[in-house]
Coordinates of C-alpha atoms in Angstrom, one line a residue:
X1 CA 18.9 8.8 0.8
X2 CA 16.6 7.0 -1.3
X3 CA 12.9 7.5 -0.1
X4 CA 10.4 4.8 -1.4
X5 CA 6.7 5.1 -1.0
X6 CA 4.4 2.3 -0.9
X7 CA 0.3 2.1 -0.2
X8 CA -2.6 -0.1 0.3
X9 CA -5.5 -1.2 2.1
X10 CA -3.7 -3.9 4.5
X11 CA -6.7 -5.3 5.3
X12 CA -5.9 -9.2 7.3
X13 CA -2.2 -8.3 6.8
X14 CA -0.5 -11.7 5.4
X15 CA 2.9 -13.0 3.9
X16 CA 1.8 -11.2 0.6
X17 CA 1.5 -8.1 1.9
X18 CA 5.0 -8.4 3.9
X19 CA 6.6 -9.4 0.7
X20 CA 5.0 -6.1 -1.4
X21 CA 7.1 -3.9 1.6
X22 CA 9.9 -6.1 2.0
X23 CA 10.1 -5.7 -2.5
X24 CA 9.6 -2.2 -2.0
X25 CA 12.1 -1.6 0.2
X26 CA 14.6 -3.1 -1.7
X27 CA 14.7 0.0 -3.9
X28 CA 16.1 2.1 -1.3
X29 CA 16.6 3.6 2.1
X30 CA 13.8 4.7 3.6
X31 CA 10.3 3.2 3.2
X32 CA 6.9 5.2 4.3
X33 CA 3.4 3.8 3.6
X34 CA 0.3 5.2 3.5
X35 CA -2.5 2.9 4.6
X36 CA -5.9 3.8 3.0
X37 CA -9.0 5.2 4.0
X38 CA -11.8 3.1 4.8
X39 CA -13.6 5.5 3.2
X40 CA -11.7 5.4 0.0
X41 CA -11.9 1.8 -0.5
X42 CA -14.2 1.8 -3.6
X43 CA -12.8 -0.7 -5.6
X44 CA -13.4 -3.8 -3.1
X45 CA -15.0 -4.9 -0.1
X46 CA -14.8 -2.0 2.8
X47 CA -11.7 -3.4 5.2
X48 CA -12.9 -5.5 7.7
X49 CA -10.2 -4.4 10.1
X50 CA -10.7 -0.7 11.1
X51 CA -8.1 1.5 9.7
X52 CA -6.5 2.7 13.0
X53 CA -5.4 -0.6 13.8
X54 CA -4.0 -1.4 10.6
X55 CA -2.0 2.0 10.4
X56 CA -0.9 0.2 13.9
X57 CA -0.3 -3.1 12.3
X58 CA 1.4 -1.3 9.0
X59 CA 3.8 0.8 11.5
X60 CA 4.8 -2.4 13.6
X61 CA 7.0 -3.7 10.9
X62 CA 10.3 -3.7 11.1
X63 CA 10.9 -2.9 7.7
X64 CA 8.6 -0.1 7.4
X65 CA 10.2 3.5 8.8
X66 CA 6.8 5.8 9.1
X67 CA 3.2 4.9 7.9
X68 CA 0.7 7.3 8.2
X69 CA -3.1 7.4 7.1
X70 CA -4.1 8.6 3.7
X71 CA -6.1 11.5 2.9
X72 CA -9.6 11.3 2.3
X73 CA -9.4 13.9 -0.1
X74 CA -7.1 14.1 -2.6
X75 CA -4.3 10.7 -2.7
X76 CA -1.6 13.3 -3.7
X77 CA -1.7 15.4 -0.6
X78 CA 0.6 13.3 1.6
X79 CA 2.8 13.0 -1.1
X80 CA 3.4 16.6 -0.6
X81 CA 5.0 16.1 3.1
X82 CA 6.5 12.7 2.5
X83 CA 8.2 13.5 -0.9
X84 CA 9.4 10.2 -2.2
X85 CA 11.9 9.3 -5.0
X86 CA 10.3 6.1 -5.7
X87 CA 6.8 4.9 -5.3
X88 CA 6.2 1.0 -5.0
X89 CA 2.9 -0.3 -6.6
X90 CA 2.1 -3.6 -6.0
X91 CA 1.3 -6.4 -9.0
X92 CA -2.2 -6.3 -8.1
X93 CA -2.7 -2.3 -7.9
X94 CA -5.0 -0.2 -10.4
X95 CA -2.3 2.1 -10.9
X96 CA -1.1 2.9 -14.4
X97 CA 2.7 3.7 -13.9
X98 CA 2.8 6.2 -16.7
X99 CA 0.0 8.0 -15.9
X100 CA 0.4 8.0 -12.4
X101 CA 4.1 9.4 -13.0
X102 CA 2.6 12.3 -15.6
X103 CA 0.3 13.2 -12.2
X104 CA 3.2 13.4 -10.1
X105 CA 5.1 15.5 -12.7
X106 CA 2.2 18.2 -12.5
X107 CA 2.2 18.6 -9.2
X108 CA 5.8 19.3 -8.5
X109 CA 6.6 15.5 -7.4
X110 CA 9.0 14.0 -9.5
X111 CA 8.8 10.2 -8.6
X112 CA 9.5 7.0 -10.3
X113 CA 7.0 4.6 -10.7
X114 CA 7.8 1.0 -9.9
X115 CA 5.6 -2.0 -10.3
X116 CA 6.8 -4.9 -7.8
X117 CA 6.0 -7.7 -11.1
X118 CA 5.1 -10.6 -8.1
X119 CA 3.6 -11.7 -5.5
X120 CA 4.2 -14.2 -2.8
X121 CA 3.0 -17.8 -3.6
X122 CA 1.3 -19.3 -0.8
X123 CA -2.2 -20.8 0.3
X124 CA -3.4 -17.3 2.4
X125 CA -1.4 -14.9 0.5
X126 CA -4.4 -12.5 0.3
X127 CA -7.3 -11.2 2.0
X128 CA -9.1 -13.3 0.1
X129 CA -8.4 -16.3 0.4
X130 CA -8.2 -15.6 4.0
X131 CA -12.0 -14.7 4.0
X132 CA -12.2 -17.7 2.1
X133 CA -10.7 -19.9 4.5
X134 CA -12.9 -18.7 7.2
X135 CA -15.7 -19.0 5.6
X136 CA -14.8 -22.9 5.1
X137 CA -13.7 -23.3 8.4
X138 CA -16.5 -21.7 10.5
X139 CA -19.2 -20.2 8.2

């Protein structure tokens, strides 16, 4: 079996972020997510949705078989238990694919990196332009 990892914030899930998981699973049998930390969310705007609830929201999809919370220490430790053959980074992610594989490699977690090139096309594909939409609608 085929394990494929995937992660991100989830923050206001949307179509985008089902099409990132439904790409991801593609790749192969099994597909765990780790939902981040509120804490670790430096590189944008904290989650406005707690992350306990979108761990819920994450692990209520259908196509998703376990998601579990990251660590707040070090991104590599549940990578340790989960083991995957295949991790999923979205078009949008910080990531670099060869680096992050070289990581893996020194830590005993032989993985392929796989970017998923698109995302989905629509007016409230993101948190964003959610916010956005909002804001317009009731700011």
């Amino acid at each position: 079996m085929t394990r494929i990892l995937a992660t991100g914030t989830f923050d206001l899930l949307h179509p985008g972020h089902i099409y990132f998981l439904a790409q991801a699973r593609t790749l192969g049998d099994e597909l765990f997510v780790i939902v981040a930390r509120d804490s670790n969310v430096t590189h944008k705007p904290k989650p406005i949705v707690p992350e306990e609830q979108r761990l819920e929201m994450v692990s209520a999809l259908g196509i998703v078989d376990k998601a579990l919370l990251g660590s707040e220490k070090d991104m590599f430790e549940p990578l340790k238990q989960i083991r995957p053959d295949i991790i999923a980074l979205g078009y949008d992610q910080r990531f670099d694919a060869e680096i992050l594989e070289k990581e893996l490699g020194k830590r005993g977690l032989p993985a392929n990196v796989v970017r998923i090139p698109l995302s989905k096309q629509c007016p409230l594909c993101s948190t964003g332009a959610i916010i956005k939409e909002v804001l317009k609608r009731y700011g």
